[in-house]
Structures are given as structure tokens and as C-alpha cells.
């Protein structure tokens, strides 16, 4: 039987580059599935239904919660965001590694649902660098940049919950580190499966 896939939970400060890392990894390797979230926030310019998000009304989202269709959900900036359960569980069962790019509250809940998931927090090497990247985007004004920095202060206490802190200084190096984490997690889970089966066989034969 094929090994189960690994659920990879990626969070990070806004401006840390988590979106770029996950996009690059998916394009370069082709072996990952990306979970598409449901949200009640309105689509931004250029975003598409079913590509970036599944856009829902509050009523639709609350029905998904009531019907237990979400693996996790959170309220972020006044909108609901959640991970549809069926797709993720199906991909994992088929042996594909699935990436969830979600914020810290959702990430802290996911472990209860999928205990063997691996959680990665992406950060720039320094706070100054984070500020520099936010300013460099050129899309935000001073107040928005300060708002994002303040949110980073609120998110920092969640960092110890993550299995790995991925410092995104250089994109290629960050991608290599990501791949190493996933590979090592596969080795761990394969080893656990194999030794458990062997132990059961030995005990049966005694
Ligand atoms: P944005 O509105 O900028 O697309 O996303 C805002 C935040 O919501 C980001 O930190 C993003 O990672 C997070 N997010 C996106 N989808 C989900 C989800 O399904 N669950 C949770 N908990 N957070 C999500």
C-alpha cells in the first residue's frame, strides 16, 4: 500500500514570503497538492473562484461549519477562513503531500485533527527586514505597514507551537530547507510504520 501523504501547515508573518515559497515549491516539484480554502472575504483584483479561494457568504460558511465540512477555521480581520476537509483527507489517503497556507489560530487547531501534520513558520531573518519587505511592496501606506507589524507582534507568541521555523533569507535555500523537512518527516513516518508492523509480527509469533 502507498504511504499516506503528509499534511504540511505553513504560516508566517505577512511579508515573510510564505506565498512565494509555497507557489515555487508546487511549481518546481509538481508532487504537492495545495488546499484551497473557503473564505467570506471578497475576491481581490485578479483572484478567481476555485483557484485562490472558494468565496462564500457568511450563511454558506456557517453552514459548512455546522455540517462539519471544515478541518479548521478561524476569523481573521473580520472574515472567516477555513480548510475544506474532504479534499485534504482524500489527497492524503492517495499518498500526496498537502500544503495548507493558513494563519496561526487555525494552525494551532489542526494538530488535534491531524496529529501527524508538520507545521512550518516562515519568517524573514530580522524584524527590520520584515519592515523593509513590507515597505518594498509599494502597495501599502504607512498605517497599513504598521498594522501588519502589529499583527506580527500578536502572531509571534504562536511561533513555539511550530515544528520548524523557516528563515526566508534566500528563496532557493528556503525551498531546499522546506524539502528537507518534508523528506525527513516521510522518513520518520515510514520508519514508525515499518517498525510497528515488525513489532506486531514478532509479538504474534511468540
Ligand atoms: P488573505 O486574505 O491575505 O488571502 O489571507 C489572510 C490570512 O488568512 C493569511 O494569513 C492566510 O494564510 C490565512 N488563511 C487562508 N486560508 C485559511 C484557512 O483556510 N484557514 C485559516 N485558519 N487561515 C487561512
mmCIF file of C-alpha atoms and ligand atoms in Angstrom:
data_model
loop_
_atom_site.group_PDB
_atom_site.id
_atom_site.type_symbol
_atom_site.label_atom_id
_atom_site.label_comp_id
_atom_site.label_asym_id
_atom_site.label_seq_id
_atom_site.Cartn_x
_atom_site.Cartn_y
_atom_site.Cartn_z
ATOM 1 C CA UNK A 1 0.000 0.000 0.000
ATOM 2 C CA UNK A 2 1.135 3.531 -0.782
ATOM 3 C CA UNK A 3 2.263 5.647 2.176
ATOM 4 C CA UNK A 4 -0.124 8.317 3.357
ATOM 5 C CA UNK A 5 0.799 11.841 2.354
ATOM 6 C CA UNK A 6 1.971 14.400 4.868
ATOM 7 C CA UNK A 7 -0.068 17.424 5.844
ATOM 8 C CA UNK A 8 2.230 20.446 5.771
ATOM 9 C CA UNK A 9 0.889 23.514 7.573
ATOM 10 C CA UNK A 10 2.607 26.756 6.550
ATOM 11 C CA UNK A 11 2.099 30.035 8.403
ATOM 12 C CA UNK A 12 4.189 33.163 8.678
ATOM 13 C CA UNK A 13 4.212 36.890 9.092
ATOM 14 C CA UNK A 14 2.598 38.883 6.332
ATOM 15 C CA UNK A 15 5.558 39.837 4.121
ATOM 16 C CA UNK A 16 7.651 36.810 5.125
ATOM 17 C CA UNK A 17 7.328 35.257 1.680
ATOM 18 C CA UNK A 18 5.296 32.150 2.572
ATOM 19 C CA UNK A 19 3.114 32.552 -0.517
ATOM 20 C CA UNK A 20 6.161 32.770 -2.787
ATOM 21 C CA UNK A 21 7.771 29.727 -1.172
ATOM 22 C CA UNK A 22 4.669 27.536 -1.445
ATOM 23 C CA UNK A 23 3.947 28.664 -5.021
ATOM 24 C CA UNK A 24 7.531 27.945 -6.115
ATOM 25 C CA UNK A 25 7.603 24.553 -4.405
ATOM 26 C CA UNK A 26 4.363 23.479 -6.029
ATOM 27 C CA UNK A 27 5.527 24.654 -9.472
ATOM 28 C CA UNK A 28 9.005 23.189 -9.218
ATOM 29 C CA UNK A 29 8.155 19.801 -7.845
ATOM 30 C CA UNK A 30 4.630 19.061 -9.024
ATOM 31 C CA UNK A 31 4.216 16.469 -6.281
ATOM 32 C CA UNK A 32 2.309 18.581 -3.771
ATOM 33 C CA UNK A 33 -1.388 19.309 -3.569
ATOM 34 C CA UNK A 34 -2.404 22.768 -2.408
ATOM 35 C CA UNK A 35 -5.523 23.059 -0.304
ATOM 36 C CA UNK A 36 -7.866 25.813 -1.487
ATOM 37 C CA UNK A 37 -9.590 27.499 1.438
ATOM 38 C CA UNK A 38 -13.100 28.807 1.788
ATOM 39 C CA UNK A 39 -13.452 32.442 2.843
ATOM 40 C CA UNK A 40 -16.079 35.117 3.349
ATOM 41 C CA UNK A 41 -13.711 37.884 2.260
ATOM 42 C CA UNK A 42 -14.403 39.433 -1.135
ATOM 43 C CA UNK A 43 -12.158 38.413 -4.053
ATOM 44 C CA UNK A 44 -9.255 40.812 -4.688
ATOM 45 C CA UNK A 45 -8.469 42.055 -8.166
ATOM 46 C CA UNK A 46 -7.272 39.117 -10.283
ATOM 47 C CA UNK A 47 -8.384 36.408 -7.850
ATOM 48 C CA UNK A 48 -10.530 33.566 -9.123
ATOM 49 C CA UNK A 49 -13.144 31.303 -7.575
ATOM 50 C CA UNK A 50 -11.704 27.840 -7.003
ATOM 51 C CA UNK A 51 -8.134 28.986 -7.760
ATOM 52 C CA UNK A 52 -7.332 31.349 -4.903
ATOM 53 C CA UNK A 53 -10.323 30.635 -2.659
ATOM 54 C CA UNK A 54 -13.867 29.351 -2.658
ATOM 55 C CA UNK A 55 -15.771 32.567 -1.941
ATOM 56 C CA UNK A 56 -18.710 32.088 0.419
ATOM 57 C CA UNK A 57 -21.368 34.185 2.087
ATOM 58 C CA UNK A 58 -21.433 34.178 5.902
ATOM 59 C CA UNK A 59 -24.512 31.932 5.787
ATOM 60 C CA UNK A 60 -22.814 29.449 3.463
ATOM 61 C CA UNK A 61 -19.678 29.415 5.593
ATOM 62 C CA UNK A 62 -21.642 28.902 8.801
ATOM 63 C CA UNK A 63 -23.485 26.018 7.159
ATOM 64 C CA UNK A 64 -20.105 24.435 6.315
ATOM 65 C CA UNK A 65 -19.127 24.779 9.984
ATOM 66 C CA UNK A 66 -22.426 23.254 11.160
ATOM 67 C CA UNK A 67 -22.096 20.357 8.690
ATOM 68 C CA UNK A 68 -18.538 19.648 9.890
ATOM 69 C CA UNK A 69 -17.109 20.206 6.406
ATOM 70 C CA UNK A 70 -14.036 22.100 7.622
ATOM 71 C CA UNK A 71 -10.813 20.712 9.040
ATOM 72 C CA UNK A 72 -10.268 24.030 10.821
ATOM 73 C CA UNK A 73 -11.428 27.607 10.521
ATOM 74 C CA UNK A 74 -10.625 30.989 12.025
ATOM 75 C CA UNK A 75 -11.791 34.571 11.942
ATOM 76 C CA UNK A 76 -9.115 36.869 10.570
ATOM 77 C CA UNK A 77 -9.639 40.603 10.043
ATOM 78 C CA UNK A 78 -13.400 40.113 10.441
ATOM 79 C CA UNK A 79 -13.716 37.341 7.828
ATOM 80 C CA UNK A 80 -13.996 33.580 8.097
ATOM 81 C CA UNK A 81 -11.280 31.418 6.559
ATOM 82 C CA UNK A 82 -11.399 27.618 6.629
ATOM 83 C CA UNK A 83 -9.934 24.453 5.137
ATOM 84 C CA UNK A 84 -12.395 22.136 3.346
ATOM 85 C CA UNK A 85 -11.906 18.699 4.886
ATOM 86 C CA UNK A 86 -12.876 16.284 2.076
ATOM 87 C CA UNK A 87 -10.214 17.343 -0.446
ATOM 88 C CA UNK A 88 -7.366 17.305 2.080
ATOM 89 C CA UNK A 89 -8.236 13.904 3.534
ATOM 90 C CA UNK A 90 -8.664 12.386 0.072
ATOM 91 C CA UNK A 91 -5.295 13.685 -1.175
ATOM 92 C CA UNK A 92 -3.541 12.415 1.970
ATOM 93 C CA UNK A 93 -5.151 8.990 1.596
ATOM 94 C CA UNK A 94 -3.929 8.878 -2.020
ATOM 95 C CA UNK A 95 -0.385 9.492 -0.790
ATOM 96 C CA UNK A 96 0.023 13.132 -1.844
ATOM 97 C CA UNK A 97 1.576 15.702 0.448
ATOM 98 C CA UNK A 98 -0.838 18.562 1.005
ATOM 99 C CA UNK A 99 0.151 22.146 1.793
ATOM 100 C CA UNK A 100 -2.151 24.364 3.858
ATOM 101 C CA UNK A 101 -1.235 28.033 3.983
ATOM 102 C CA UNK A 102 -3.153 29.256 6.999
ATOM 103 C CA UNK A 103 -2.887 31.753 9.828
ATOM 104 C CA UNK A 104 -1.767 30.952 13.370
ATOM 105 C CA UNK A 105 -5.112 30.268 15.110
ATOM 106 C CA UNK A 106 -6.119 27.667 12.502
ATOM 107 C CA UNK A 107 -2.641 26.131 12.602
ATOM 108 C CA UNK A 108 -2.863 25.742 16.370
ATOM 109 C CA UNK A 109 -6.150 23.784 15.961
ATOM 110 C CA UNK A 110 -5.083 21.479 13.155
ATOM 111 C CA UNK A 111 -2.857 19.252 15.289
ATOM 112 C CA UNK A 112 -5.935 17.916 17.120
ATOM 113 C CA UNK A 113 -7.451 16.870 13.780
ATOM 114 C CA UNK A 114 -4.310 15.530 12.081
ATOM 115 C CA UNK A 115 -1.726 14.776 14.812
ATOM 116 C CA UNK A 116 0.992 13.711 12.361
ATOM 117 C CA UNK A 117 0.977 17.031 10.479
ATOM 118 C CA UNK A 118 4.163 19.096 10.244
ATOM 119 C CA UNK A 119 3.922 22.796 10.996
ATOM 120 C CA UNK A 120 6.327 25.315 9.473
ATOM 121 C CA UNK A 121 6.503 29.012 10.356
ATOM 122 C CA UNK A 122 8.118 31.274 7.747
ATOM 123 C CA UNK A 123 9.895 34.432 8.869
ATOM 124 C CA UNK A 124 12.453 36.861 7.477
ATOM 125 C CA UNK A 125 15.792 36.833 9.326
ATOM 126 C CA UNK A 126 15.047 40.045 11.282
ATOM 127 C CA UNK A 127 12.161 42.353 12.171
ATOM 128 C CA UNK A 128 13.909 45.184 10.294
ATOM 129 C CA UNK A 129 13.969 43.023 7.178
ATOM 130 C CA UNK A 130 10.245 42.311 7.577
ATOM 131 C CA UNK A 131 9.571 46.051 7.724
ATOM 132 C CA UNK A 132 11.806 46.622 4.709
ATOM 133 C CA UNK A 133 9.954 43.980 2.669
ATOM 134 C CA UNK A 134 6.566 45.406 3.593
ATOM 135 C CA UNK A 135 7.713 48.872 2.552
ATOM 136 C CA UNK A 136 9.255 47.494 -0.633
ATOM 137 C CA UNK A 137 5.943 46.061 -1.828
ATOM 138 C CA UNK A 138 4.892 49.624 -2.562
ATOM 139 C CA UNK A 139 1.226 48.672 -2.245
ATOM 140 C CA UNK A 140 0.735 49.720 1.366
ATOM 141 C CA UNK A 141 0.736 53.048 3.146
ATOM 142 C CA UNK A 142 2.471 53.758 6.483
ATOM 143 C CA UNK A 143 -0.613 52.898 8.558
ATOM 144 C CA UNK A 144 -1.067 49.548 6.762
ATOM 145 C CA UNK A 145 2.601 48.677 7.248
ATOM 146 C CA UNK A 146 2.345 49.485 10.957
ATOM 147 C CA UNK A 147 -0.846 47.395 11.124
ATOM 148 C CA UNK A 148 0.976 44.391 9.644
ATOM 149 C CA UNK A 149 3.923 44.873 12.015
ATOM 150 C CA UNK A 150 1.493 44.986 14.974
ATOM 151 C CA UNK A 151 -0.144 41.795 13.774
ATOM 152 C CA UNK A 152 3.299 40.181 13.601
ATOM 153 C CA UNK A 153 3.731 41.090 17.296
ATOM 154 C CA UNK A 154 0.459 39.249 18.035
ATOM 155 C CA UNK A 155 1.478 36.244 15.936
ATOM 156 C CA UNK A 156 4.993 35.855 17.394
ATOM 157 C CA UNK A 157 3.765 34.065 20.581
ATOM 158 C CA UNK A 158 2.420 31.250 18.360
ATOM 159 C CA UNK A 159 5.877 30.500 16.923
ATOM 160 C CA UNK A 160 6.849 27.941 19.633
ATOM 161 C CA UNK A 161 3.876 25.798 18.541
ATOM 162 C CA UNK A 162 5.513 25.160 15.176
ATOM 163 C CA UNK A 163 7.753 22.162 14.491
ATOM 164 C CA UNK A 164 10.090 24.244 12.315
ATOM 165 C CA UNK A 165 10.994 27.894 11.907
ATOM 166 C CA UNK A 166 11.957 28.504 8.292
ATOM 167 C CA UNK A 167 14.076 31.618 7.878
ATOM 168 C CA UNK A 168 13.433 33.018 4.428
ATOM 169 C CA UNK A 169 16.599 34.917 3.603
ATOM 170 C CA UNK A 170 17.238 33.389 0.199
ATOM 171 C CA UNK A 171 14.373 31.775 -1.758
ATOM 172 C CA UNK A 172 16.334 28.789 -3.114
ATOM 173 C CA UNK A 173 17.780 27.996 0.315
ATOM 174 C CA UNK A 174 14.348 28.300 1.927
ATOM 175 C CA UNK A 175 12.910 25.883 -0.658
ATOM 176 C CA UNK A 176 15.738 23.404 -0.030
ATOM 177 C CA UNK A 177 15.106 23.606 3.715
ATOM 178 C CA UNK A 178 11.384 23.037 3.138
ATOM 179 C CA UNK A 179 12.082 19.933 1.013
ATOM 180 C CA UNK A 180 14.468 18.577 3.670
ATOM 181 C CA UNK A 181 11.809 18.979 6.368
ATOM 182 C CA UNK A 182 9.245 17.091 4.280
ATOM 183 C CA UNK A 183 11.737 14.348 3.371
ATOM 184 C CA UNK A 184 12.726 13.852 6.979
ATOM 185 C CA UNK A 185 9.060 13.689 8.006
ATOM 186 C CA UNK A 186 8.470 10.972 5.374
ATOM 187 C CA UNK A 187 11.426 9.003 6.697
ATOM 188 C CA UNK A 188 10.111 9.315 10.245
ATOM 189 C CA UNK A 189 6.597 8.213 9.352
ATOM 190 C CA UNK A 190 7.789 5.331 7.137
ATOM 191 C CA UNK A 191 10.111 4.142 9.893
ATOM 192 C CA UNK A 192 7.368 4.316 12.525
ATOM 193 C CA UNK A 193 5.028 2.320 10.256
ATOM 194 C CA UNK A 194 7.642 -0.326 9.460
ATOM 195 C CA UNK A 195 8.886 -0.887 12.994
ATOM 196 C CA UNK A 196 5.324 -1.001 14.338
ATOM 197 C CA UNK A 197 4.398 -3.698 11.777
ATOM 198 C CA UNK A 198 7.544 -5.688 12.610
ATOM 199 C CA UNK A 199 6.868 -5.496 16.353
ATOM 200 C CA UNK A 200 3.308 -6.728 15.823
ATOM 201 C CA UNK A 201 4.570 -9.647 13.690
ATOM 202 C CA UNK A 202 7.143 -10.652 16.322
ATOM 203 C CA UNK A 203 4.643 -10.461 19.167
ATOM 204 C CA UNK A 204 2.112 -12.531 17.122
ATOM 205 C CA UNK A 205 4.755 -15.219 16.502
ATOM 206 C CA UNK A 206 5.804 -15.583 20.173
HETATM 207 P P1 LIG B 1 -5.636 36.787 2.678
HETATM 208 O O1 LIG B 1 -6.954 37.458 2.959
HETATM 209 O O2 LIG B 1 -4.500 37.758 2.676
HETATM 210 O O3 LIG B 1 -5.698 35.913 1.443
HETATM 211 O O4 LIG B 1 -5.363 35.791 3.896
HETATM 212 C C1 LIG B 1 -5.339 36.244 5.211
HETATM 213 C C2 LIG B 1 -4.780 35.173 6.123
HETATM 214 O O5 LIG B 1 -5.669 34.047 6.177
HETATM 215 C C3 LIG B 1 -3.432 34.611 5.678
HETATM 216 O O6 LIG B 1 -2.581 34.550 6.830
HETATM 217 C C4 LIG B 1 -3.767 33.231 5.180
HETATM 218 O O7 LIG B 1 -2.675 32.324 5.340
HETATM 219 C C5 LIG B 1 -4.907 32.868 6.098
HETATM 220 N N1 LIG B 1 -5.739 31.787 5.589
HETATM 221 C C6 LIG B 1 -6.026 31.478 4.295
HETATM 222 N N2 LIG B 1 -6.796 30.395 4.237
HETATM 223 C C7 LIG B 1 -7.011 29.976 5.506
HETATM 224 C C8 LIG B 1 -7.723 28.866 6.094
HETATM 225 O O8 LIG B 1 -8.305 28.023 5.430
HETATM 226 N N3 LIG B 1 -7.710 28.778 7.450
HETATM 227 C C9 LIG B 1 -7.071 29.674 8.232
HETATM 228 N N4 LIG B 1 -7.108 29.467 9.551
HETATM 229 N N5 LIG B 1 -6.377 30.718 7.722
HETATM 230 C C10 LIG B 1 -6.341 30.864 6.374
#
